[in-house]
XYZ file of C-alpha atoms in Angstrom:
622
model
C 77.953 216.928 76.880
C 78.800 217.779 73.288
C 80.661 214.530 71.827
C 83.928 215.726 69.889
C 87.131 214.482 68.910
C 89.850 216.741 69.155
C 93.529 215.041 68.091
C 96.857 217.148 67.707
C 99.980 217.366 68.348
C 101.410 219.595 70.647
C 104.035 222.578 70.849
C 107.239 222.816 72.675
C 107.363 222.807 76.355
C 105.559 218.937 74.922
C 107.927 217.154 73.385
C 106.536 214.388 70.980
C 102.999 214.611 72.492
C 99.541 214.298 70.963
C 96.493 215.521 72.637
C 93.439 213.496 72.005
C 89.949 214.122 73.302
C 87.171 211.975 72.753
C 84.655 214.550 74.110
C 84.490 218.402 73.562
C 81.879 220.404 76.500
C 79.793 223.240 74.938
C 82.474 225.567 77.744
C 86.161 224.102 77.917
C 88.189 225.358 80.999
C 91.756 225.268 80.723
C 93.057 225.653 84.177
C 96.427 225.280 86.154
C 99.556 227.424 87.185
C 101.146 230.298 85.593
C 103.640 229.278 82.982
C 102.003 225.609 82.577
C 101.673 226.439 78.639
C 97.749 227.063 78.611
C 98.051 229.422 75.922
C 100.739 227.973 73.705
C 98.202 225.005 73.832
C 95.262 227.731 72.794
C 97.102 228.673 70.098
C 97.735 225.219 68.529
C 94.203 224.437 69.355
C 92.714 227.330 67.241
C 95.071 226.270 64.393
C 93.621 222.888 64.287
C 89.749 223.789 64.407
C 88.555 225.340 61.357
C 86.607 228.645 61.654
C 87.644 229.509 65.073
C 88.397 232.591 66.584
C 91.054 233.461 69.599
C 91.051 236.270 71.724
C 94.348 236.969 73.338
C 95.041 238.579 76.650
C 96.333 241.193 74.177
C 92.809 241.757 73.027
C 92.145 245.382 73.933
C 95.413 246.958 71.953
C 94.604 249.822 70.014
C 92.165 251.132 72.139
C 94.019 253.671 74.443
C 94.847 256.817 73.798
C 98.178 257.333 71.838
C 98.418 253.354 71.087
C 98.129 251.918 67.966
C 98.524 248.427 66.062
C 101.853 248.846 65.186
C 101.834 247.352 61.454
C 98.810 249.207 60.701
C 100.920 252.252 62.075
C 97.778 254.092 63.241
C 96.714 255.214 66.398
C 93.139 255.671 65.326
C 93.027 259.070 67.270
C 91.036 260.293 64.319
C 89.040 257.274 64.154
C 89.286 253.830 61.781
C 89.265 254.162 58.208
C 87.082 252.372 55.826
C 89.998 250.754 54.227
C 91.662 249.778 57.489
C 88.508 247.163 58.121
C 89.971 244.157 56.366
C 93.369 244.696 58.193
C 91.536 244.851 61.962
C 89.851 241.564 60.844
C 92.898 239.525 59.860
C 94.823 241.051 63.119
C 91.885 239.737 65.306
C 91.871 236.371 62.841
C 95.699 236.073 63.005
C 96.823 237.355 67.132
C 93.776 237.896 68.955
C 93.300 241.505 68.980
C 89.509 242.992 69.496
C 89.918 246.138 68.036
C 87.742 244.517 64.481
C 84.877 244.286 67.406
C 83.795 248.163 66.289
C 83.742 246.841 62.598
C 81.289 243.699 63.515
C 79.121 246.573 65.509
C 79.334 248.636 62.282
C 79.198 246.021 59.471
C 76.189 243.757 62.217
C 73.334 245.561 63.208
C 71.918 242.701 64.833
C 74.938 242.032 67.421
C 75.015 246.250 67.804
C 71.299 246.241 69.143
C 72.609 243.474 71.471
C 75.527 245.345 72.681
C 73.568 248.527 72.940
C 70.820 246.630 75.215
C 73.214 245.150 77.318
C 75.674 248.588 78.068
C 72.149 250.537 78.497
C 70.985 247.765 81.333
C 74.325 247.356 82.902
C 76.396 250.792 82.729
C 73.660 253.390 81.602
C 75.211 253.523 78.113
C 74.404 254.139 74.688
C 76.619 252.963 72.038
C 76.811 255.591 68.826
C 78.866 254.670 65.873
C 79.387 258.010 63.489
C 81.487 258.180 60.159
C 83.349 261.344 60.445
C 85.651 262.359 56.801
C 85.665 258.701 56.569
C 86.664 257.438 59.897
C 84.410 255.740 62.035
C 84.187 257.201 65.243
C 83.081 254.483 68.138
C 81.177 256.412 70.788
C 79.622 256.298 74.127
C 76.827 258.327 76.185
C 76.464 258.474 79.740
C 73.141 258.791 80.157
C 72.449 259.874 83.709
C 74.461 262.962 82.777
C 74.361 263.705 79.105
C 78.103 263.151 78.556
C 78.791 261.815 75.119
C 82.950 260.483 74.630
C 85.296 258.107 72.658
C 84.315 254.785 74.063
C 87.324 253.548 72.495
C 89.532 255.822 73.794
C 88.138 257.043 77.543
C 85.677 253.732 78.268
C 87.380 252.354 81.219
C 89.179 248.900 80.551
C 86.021 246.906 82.008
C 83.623 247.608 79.877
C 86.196 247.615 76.744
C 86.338 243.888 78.106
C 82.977 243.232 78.111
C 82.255 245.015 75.109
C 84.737 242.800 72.749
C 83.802 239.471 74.620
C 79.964 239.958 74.081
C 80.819 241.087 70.640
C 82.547 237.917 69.638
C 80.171 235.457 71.593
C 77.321 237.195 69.835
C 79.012 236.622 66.282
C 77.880 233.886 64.285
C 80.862 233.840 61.931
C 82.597 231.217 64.320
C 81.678 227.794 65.397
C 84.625 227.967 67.916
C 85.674 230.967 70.221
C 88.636 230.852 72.402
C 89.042 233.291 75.393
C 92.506 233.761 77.046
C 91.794 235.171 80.494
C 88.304 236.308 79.822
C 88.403 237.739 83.541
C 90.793 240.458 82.763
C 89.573 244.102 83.911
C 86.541 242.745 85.188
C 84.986 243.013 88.507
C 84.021 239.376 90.215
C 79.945 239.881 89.035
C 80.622 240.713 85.388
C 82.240 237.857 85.108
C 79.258 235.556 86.765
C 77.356 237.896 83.981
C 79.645 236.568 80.877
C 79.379 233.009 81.868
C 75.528 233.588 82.208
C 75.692 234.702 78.244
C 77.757 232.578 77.407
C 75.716 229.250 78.693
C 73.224 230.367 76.924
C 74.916 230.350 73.607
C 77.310 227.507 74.215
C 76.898 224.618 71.793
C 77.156 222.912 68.771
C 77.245 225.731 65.489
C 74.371 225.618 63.309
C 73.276 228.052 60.546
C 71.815 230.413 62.019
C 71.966 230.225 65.863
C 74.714 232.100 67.292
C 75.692 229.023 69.104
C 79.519 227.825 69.659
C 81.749 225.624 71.158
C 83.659 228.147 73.799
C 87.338 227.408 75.173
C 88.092 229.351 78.392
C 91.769 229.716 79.258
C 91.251 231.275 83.153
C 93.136 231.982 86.151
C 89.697 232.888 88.213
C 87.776 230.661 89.874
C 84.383 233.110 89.282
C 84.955 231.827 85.892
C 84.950 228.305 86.336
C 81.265 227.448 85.976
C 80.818 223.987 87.379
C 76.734 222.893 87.898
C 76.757 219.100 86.702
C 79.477 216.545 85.959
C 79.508 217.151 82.319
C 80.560 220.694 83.282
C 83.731 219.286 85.628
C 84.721 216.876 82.923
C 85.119 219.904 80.847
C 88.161 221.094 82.732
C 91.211 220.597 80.605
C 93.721 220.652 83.754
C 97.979 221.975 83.004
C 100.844 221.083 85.027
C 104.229 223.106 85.417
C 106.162 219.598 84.321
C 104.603 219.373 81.040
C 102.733 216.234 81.637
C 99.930 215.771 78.808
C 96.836 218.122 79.711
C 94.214 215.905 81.582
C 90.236 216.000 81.807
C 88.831 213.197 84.378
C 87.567 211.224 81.456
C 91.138 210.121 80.819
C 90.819 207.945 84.277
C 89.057 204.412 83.949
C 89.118 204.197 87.595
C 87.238 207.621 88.985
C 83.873 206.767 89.908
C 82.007 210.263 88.641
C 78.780 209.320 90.847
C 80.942 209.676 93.929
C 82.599 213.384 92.718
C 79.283 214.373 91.642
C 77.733 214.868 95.207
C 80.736 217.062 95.566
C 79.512 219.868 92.530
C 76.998 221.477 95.364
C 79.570 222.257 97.889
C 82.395 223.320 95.158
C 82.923 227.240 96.468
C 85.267 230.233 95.234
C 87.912 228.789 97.909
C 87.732 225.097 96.632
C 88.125 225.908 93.089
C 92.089 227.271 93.732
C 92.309 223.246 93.505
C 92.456 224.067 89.935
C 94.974 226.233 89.559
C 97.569 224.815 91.670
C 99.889 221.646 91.078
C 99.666 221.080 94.482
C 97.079 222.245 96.636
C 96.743 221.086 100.281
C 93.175 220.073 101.917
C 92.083 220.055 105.212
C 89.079 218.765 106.823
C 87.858 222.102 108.256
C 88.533 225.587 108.725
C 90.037 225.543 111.563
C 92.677 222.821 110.689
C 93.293 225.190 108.118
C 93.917 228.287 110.451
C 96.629 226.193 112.235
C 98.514 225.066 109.393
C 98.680 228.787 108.152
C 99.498 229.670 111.418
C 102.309 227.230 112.266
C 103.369 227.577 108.547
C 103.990 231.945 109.005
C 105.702 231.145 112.669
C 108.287 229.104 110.346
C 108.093 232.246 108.390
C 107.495 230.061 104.926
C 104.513 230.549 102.579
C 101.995 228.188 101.035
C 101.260 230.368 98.285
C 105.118 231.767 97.326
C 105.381 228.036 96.368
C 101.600 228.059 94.570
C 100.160 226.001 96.753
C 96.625 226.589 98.699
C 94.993 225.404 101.749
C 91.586 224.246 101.246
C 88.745 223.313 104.025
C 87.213 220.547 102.484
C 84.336 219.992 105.108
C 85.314 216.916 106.598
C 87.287 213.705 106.455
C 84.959 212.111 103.983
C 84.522 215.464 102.114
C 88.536 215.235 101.783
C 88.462 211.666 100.457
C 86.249 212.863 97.358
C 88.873 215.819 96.402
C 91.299 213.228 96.602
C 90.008 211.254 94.003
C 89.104 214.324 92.270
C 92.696 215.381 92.720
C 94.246 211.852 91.596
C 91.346 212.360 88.547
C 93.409 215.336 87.140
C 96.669 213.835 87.952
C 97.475 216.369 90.610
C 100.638 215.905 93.209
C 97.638 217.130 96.082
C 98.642 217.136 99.395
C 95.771 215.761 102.311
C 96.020 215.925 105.835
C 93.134 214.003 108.196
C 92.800 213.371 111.658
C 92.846 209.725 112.681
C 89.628 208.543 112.317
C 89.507 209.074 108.787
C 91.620 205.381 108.913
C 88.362 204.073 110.169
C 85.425 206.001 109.118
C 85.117 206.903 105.227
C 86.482 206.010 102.508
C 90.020 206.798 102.589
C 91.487 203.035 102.560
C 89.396 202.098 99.225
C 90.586 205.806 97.698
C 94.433 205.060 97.957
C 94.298 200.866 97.735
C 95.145 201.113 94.523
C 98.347 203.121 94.323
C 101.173 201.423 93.383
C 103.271 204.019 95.300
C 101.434 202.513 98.368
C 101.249 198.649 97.033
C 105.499 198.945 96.418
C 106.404 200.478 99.988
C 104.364 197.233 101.622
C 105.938 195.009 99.589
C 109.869 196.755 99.852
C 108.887 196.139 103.852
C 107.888 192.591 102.951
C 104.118 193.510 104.599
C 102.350 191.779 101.007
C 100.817 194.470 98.893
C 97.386 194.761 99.668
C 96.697 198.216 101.781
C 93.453 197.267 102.812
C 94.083 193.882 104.300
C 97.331 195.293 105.865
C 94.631 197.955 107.653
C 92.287 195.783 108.223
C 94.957 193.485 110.547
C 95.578 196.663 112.632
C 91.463 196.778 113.206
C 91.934 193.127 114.587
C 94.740 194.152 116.760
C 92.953 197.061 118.178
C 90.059 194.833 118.426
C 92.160 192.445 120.320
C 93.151 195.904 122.679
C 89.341 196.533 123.140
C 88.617 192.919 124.476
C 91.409 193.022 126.510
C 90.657 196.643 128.380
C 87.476 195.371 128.930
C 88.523 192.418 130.828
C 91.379 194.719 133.191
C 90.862 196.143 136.508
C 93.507 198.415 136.139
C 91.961 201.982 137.455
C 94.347 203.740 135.066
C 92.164 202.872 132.110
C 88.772 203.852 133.473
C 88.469 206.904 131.370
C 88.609 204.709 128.102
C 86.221 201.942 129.824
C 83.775 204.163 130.300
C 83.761 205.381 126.942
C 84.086 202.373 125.162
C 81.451 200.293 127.544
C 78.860 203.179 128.607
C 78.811 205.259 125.639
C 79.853 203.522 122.144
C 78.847 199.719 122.918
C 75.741 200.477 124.992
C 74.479 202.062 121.405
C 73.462 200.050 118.234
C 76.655 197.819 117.354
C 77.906 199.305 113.796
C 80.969 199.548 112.008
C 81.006 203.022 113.037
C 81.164 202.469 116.511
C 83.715 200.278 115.870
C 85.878 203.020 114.268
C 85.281 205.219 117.426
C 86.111 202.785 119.478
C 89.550 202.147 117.896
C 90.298 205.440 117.814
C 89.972 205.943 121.160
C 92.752 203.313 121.849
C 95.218 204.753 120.059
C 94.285 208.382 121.721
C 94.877 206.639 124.799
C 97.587 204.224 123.756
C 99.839 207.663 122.602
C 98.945 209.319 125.859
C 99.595 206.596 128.214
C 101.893 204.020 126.483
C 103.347 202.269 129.608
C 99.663 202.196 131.376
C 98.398 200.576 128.257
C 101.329 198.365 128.330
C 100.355 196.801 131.806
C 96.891 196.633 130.885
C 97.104 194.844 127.916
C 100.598 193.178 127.230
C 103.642 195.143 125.516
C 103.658 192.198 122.368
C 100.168 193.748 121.078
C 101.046 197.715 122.224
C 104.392 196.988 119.735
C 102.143 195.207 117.448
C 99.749 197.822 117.265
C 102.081 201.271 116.811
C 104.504 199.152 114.540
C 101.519 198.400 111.950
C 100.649 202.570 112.438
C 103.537 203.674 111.848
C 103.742 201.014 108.544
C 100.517 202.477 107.440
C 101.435 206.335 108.668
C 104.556 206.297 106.457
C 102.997 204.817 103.696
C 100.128 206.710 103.074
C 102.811 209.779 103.581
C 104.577 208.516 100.524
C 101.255 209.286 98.135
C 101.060 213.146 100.236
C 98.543 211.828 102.415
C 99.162 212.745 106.206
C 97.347 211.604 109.365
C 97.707 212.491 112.479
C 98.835 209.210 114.383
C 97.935 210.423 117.722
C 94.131 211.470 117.072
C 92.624 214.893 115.952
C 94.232 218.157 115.456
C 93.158 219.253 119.136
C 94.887 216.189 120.681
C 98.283 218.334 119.374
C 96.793 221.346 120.569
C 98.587 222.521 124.153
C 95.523 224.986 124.628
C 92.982 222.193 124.261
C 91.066 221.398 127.802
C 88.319 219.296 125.876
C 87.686 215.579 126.640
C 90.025 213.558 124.563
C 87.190 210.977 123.438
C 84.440 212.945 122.646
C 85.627 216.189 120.981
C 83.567 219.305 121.741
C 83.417 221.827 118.576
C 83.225 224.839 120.948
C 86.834 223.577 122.685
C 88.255 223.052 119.523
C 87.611 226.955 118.776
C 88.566 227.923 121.832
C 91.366 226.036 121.885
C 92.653 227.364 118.273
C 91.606 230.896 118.942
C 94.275 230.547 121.800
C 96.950 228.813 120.031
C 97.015 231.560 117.195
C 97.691 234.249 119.443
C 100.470 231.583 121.491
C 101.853 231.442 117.608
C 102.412 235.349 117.310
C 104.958 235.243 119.779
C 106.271 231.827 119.570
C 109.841 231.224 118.205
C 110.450 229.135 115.217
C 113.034 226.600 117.360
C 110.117 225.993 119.862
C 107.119 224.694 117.143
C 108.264 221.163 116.997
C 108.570 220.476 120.325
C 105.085 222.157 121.071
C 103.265 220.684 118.224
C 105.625 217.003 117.933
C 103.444 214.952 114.668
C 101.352 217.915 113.704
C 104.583 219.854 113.159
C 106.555 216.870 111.163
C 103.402 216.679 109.376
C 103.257 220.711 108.103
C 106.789 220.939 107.776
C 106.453 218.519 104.684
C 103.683 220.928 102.368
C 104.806 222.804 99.982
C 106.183 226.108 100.944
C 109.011 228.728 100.341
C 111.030 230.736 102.341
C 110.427 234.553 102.883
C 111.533 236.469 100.376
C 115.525 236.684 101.165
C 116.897 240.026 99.979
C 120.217 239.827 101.524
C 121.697 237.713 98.779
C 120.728 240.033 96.184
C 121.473 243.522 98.123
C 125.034 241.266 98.723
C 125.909 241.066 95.343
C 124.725 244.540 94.350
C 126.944 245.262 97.070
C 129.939 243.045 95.854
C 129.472 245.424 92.437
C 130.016 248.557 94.626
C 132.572 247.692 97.031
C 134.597 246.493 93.521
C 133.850 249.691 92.003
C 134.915 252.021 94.793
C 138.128 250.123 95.199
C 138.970 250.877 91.478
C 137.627 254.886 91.926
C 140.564 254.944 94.720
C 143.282 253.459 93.046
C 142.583 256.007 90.258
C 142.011 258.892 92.196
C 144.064 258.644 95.229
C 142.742 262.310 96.289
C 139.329 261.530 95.743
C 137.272 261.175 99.708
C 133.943 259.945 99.944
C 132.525 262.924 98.663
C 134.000 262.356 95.552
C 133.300 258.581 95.478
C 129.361 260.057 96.507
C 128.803 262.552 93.632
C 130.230 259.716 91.118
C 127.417 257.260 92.116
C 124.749 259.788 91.957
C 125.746 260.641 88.686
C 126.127 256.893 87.602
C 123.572 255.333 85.639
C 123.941 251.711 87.823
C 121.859 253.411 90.479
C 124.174 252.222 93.008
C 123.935 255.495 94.655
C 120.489 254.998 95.812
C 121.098 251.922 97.638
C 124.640 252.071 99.378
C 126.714 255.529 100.871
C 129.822 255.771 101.283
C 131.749 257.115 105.091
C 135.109 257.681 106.811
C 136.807 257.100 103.940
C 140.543 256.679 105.889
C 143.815 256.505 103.256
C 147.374 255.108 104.763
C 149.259 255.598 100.944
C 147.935 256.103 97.922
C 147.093 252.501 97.780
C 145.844 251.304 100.918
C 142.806 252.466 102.183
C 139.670 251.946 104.599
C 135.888 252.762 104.380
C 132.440 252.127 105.614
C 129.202 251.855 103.794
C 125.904 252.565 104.944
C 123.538 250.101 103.102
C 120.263 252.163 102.257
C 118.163 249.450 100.489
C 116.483 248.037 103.501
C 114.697 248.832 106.686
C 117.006 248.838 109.357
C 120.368 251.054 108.962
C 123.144 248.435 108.124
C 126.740 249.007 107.763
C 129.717 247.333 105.868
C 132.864 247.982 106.317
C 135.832 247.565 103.498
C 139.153 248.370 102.954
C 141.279 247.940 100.000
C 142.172 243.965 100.516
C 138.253 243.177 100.832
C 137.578 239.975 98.282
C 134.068 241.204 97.233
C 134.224 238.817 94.152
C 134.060 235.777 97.110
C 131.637 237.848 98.974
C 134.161 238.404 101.904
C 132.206 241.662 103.859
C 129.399 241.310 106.219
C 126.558 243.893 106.723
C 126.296 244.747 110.277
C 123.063 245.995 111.771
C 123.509 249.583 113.820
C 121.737 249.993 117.460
């Protein structure tokens, strides 16, 4: 890790906010949604570290055919003049635009032969630069075949790409380069190849080295290059409110050694984590495919409200993201079967949230999480004892679990955990059995101090299912309820996601009860609705057509027809009109056959229709 200060204010959306930084990585990545201000913050960034150079999204203007620079007023068709060099520097200097990357080649033979040898490996190309009348003509030859062309005119847009972003990470003119999208135009492997170049030059600038400090402003998780904690407490991490940008330095309390065993494991899918406000984790894949499935039968989506679902690998897996997630300041969403309660590391993750600590104490329950748990593990421990002393035949299943299979093993914690798990599996099964076999004060006891510790860990996004595993919620499930069988589970969610195809959306929470309640509260959106906007297109039309009538009282439908298809609202593309029916010259009657969606939908009108208060229906046709 490079150690750097960076201080500055920052722009609007931030109002009154300075960004301070006590250490700079040899690669920043600046991560999060669309539209949380990661370039505005590039921007103000490159203004306040001398000798740096940005590269805007923008970067590869001027290099298309019949495009130009606009206050240059060129289109370079003829090639780039000698005297146009200093202006294609200051454009790249001032806005980010790559076109000065045929100058370097030109004016630095030593980045050229590094350019050349890297096109000629990857692509089979040869880079030529000719002076033709005075204009320097960038060219290309495709080797396998002899063809020689404009390379900044016909190259395709990937190798443009790499082409200026090798250019400028191979200059030594800048200490600092900032990349906005460096991912654009290129295919998944060429950008694993630019963040293999540019580890290798990444560093503190030093007369001659090429070496720089790199900022990475990316929407792709290929380009997020995570291989030690120093390279995951380079992530500068943006939020759609505005909130300060945040690196997990800024937290006193994350404990690095534990997120560190994570860096191994962190895959394509689990890096979306950084590029959503929100994302939701799972323990496994297929928790995931059921909350994707149950979330499309409620025809919502996760990612219309840019939100993910991750597989995290397991309960304990899950509790590291969380602190990773609460590291970054994320709103992250977790959901956990029951035993993470009692196995892991999810009560000393969360203990400290004062969101948990002040719903305890509103509810008078003290505010110490873990000692509230840890009086439901006496209570359950009270359950055990007392199962173990009853006769009653109804709780035989559980005795032989608890008696012949966890306590005949090593004592541990662990088994502990199981144990008490397995109570409240059977407890939510078989409440009045339990009841007699133990005594209703401690079965009352025992669900009130759940449900205390349920709804508050629901308060900081964390949701766990009360009544055991996923498969426990599962109707397809025929697995034994203590000891859960990986094969059942697939066969049991295999099933369910073909029951969902054909399932309606009033019947999922009675099927699914808690797992439901617990979905239903992720972020998601609604299927795109296009009836409100075809409706007031519509409300336009019908308003229009009643005017065209009062005007012309001669005029039919054909007439009202050939008006819209001449009319530059386009309104004639998406509605007809029919049976246009005329009582006087005022009153009058019509139908129109909506054209903008699937199915054939009709409205019908007449003269008194309100359309400004949306007072017409469209009617679906058998």
């Amino acid at each position: 890790m490079i150690h750097q200060k960076l201080s500055f204010p920052l722009p609007l959306p931030w109002i009154n906010t300075v960004y301070e930084c006590e250490t700079v990585g040899p690669i920043n990545y600046l991560v999060g949604p669309n539209g949380s201000g990661k370039s505005r913050f590039a921007e103000t960034l490159k203004s306040h570290l001398n000798g740096s150079r940005l590269l805007g999204t923008d970067r590869l203007r001027g290099m298309n055919k019949n495009e130009g620079m606009g206050f240059i007023g060129e289109h370079f068709d003829s090639g780039i003049r000698k005297n146009q060099f200093n202006h294609l520097k200051e454009a790249g200097s001032n806005f980010g635009f790559g076109l000065d990357t045929f100058v370097i080649l030109e004016e630095r033979p030593d980045i050229r032969i590094s350019i050349e040898a890297t096109l000629s490996s990857l692509f089979d190309r040869e880079v030529i630069l000719e002076w033709d009348s005075g204009n320097l003509l960038p060219k290309a030859i495709l080797r396998s075949r002899g063809t020689t062309y404009r390379l900044d005119r016909d190259e395709c847009h990937g190798i443009k790409e790499l082409l200026v972003l090798l250019t400028h990470l191979y200059n030594d003119q800048h200490p600092y380069l900032i990349i906005d999208e460096p991912e654009l135009n290129l295919h998944p492997q060429y950008q694993a190849f630019f963040l293999q170049e540019a580890r290798k030059l990444a560093g503190l600038h030093s007369s001659g080295t090429r070496k720089k400090i790199l900022f990475l402003i990316t929407h792709s998780p290929f380009i997020i290059d995570i291989k030690n904690i120093d390279d995951l407490s380079s992530i500068i991490s943006f939020d759609l409110k505005h909130t300060k940008p945040k690196r997990l330095g800024d937290s006193k309390e994350l404990d690095l050694n534990r997120i560190q065993s994570l860096i191994p494991r962190v895959n394509i899918h689990h890096k979306q984590l950084f590029f959503s406000d929100n994302p939701i984790f799972v323990e496994g894949v297929l928790d995931a495919q059921i909350v994707e499935g149950i979330q499309e039968a409620r025809n919502v989506s996760v990612a219309a409200a840019g939100s993910c679902i991750i597989d995290s690998g397991g309960s304990e897996e899950v509790n590291k993201y969380l602190e990773l997630c609460n590291g970054f300041g994320k709103s992250a969403y977790f959901f956990f079967d029951l035993d993470s309660l009692f196995a892991g590391n999810l009560r000393r993750c969360i203990s400290s949230d004062p969101e948990i600590s002040g719903f305890l104490l509103k509810l008078g329950l003290g505010s110490d999480f873990k000692k509230y748990c840890g009086e439901l593990d006496r209570r359950l421990t009270d359950a055990i004892y007392a199962i173990e002393r009853c006769d009653d035949e109804n709780m035989g299943d559980l005795k032989e679990f608890l008696f012949n299979q966890i306590f005949n093993k090593i004592d541990s914690q662990k088994n502990w955990g199981k144990a008490r798990v397995a109570v409240l599996v059977k407890m939510a099964r078989s409440p009045n059995e339990f009841v007699a076999a133990t005594s209703e004060k401690l079965v009352q006891d025992i669900q009130g101090r759940l449900n205390q510790i349920i709804n508050a860990l629901s308060n900081v996004n964390v949701y766990v299912l009360k009544d055991g595993a996923l498969e426990h919620y599962l109707p397809e499930y025929d697995g034994d309820i203590f000891v859960l069988n990986q094969d059942a589970k697939v066969a049991a969610v295999n099933r369910e996601l073909k029951a969902l195809a054909s399932l309606e959306k009033n019947c999922l929470a009675a099927r699914y009860g808690n797992l439901f309640e617990c979905i239903r509260q992720f972020p998601a959106k609604p299927e795109v609705d296009t009836e409100h906007t075809i409706g007031r297109y519509l409300a336009k039309y019908i308003h229009d057509i009643q005017g065209l009538l009062l005007d012309h009282p001669d005029w039919t439908e054909n007439e009202v027809n050939n008006f819209f298809s001449r009319s530059s609202s386009g309104l004639g593309k998406l509605f007809q009109t029919v049976n246009v029916t005329r009582e006087d010259n005022v009153e009058f009657t019509a139908e129109i056959h909506i054209k903008a969606i699937d199915k054939t939908r009709i409205c019908k009108i007449s003269s008194r229709t309100n359309a400004g208060i949306r007072e017409f229906s469209m009617d679906a046709v058998d």
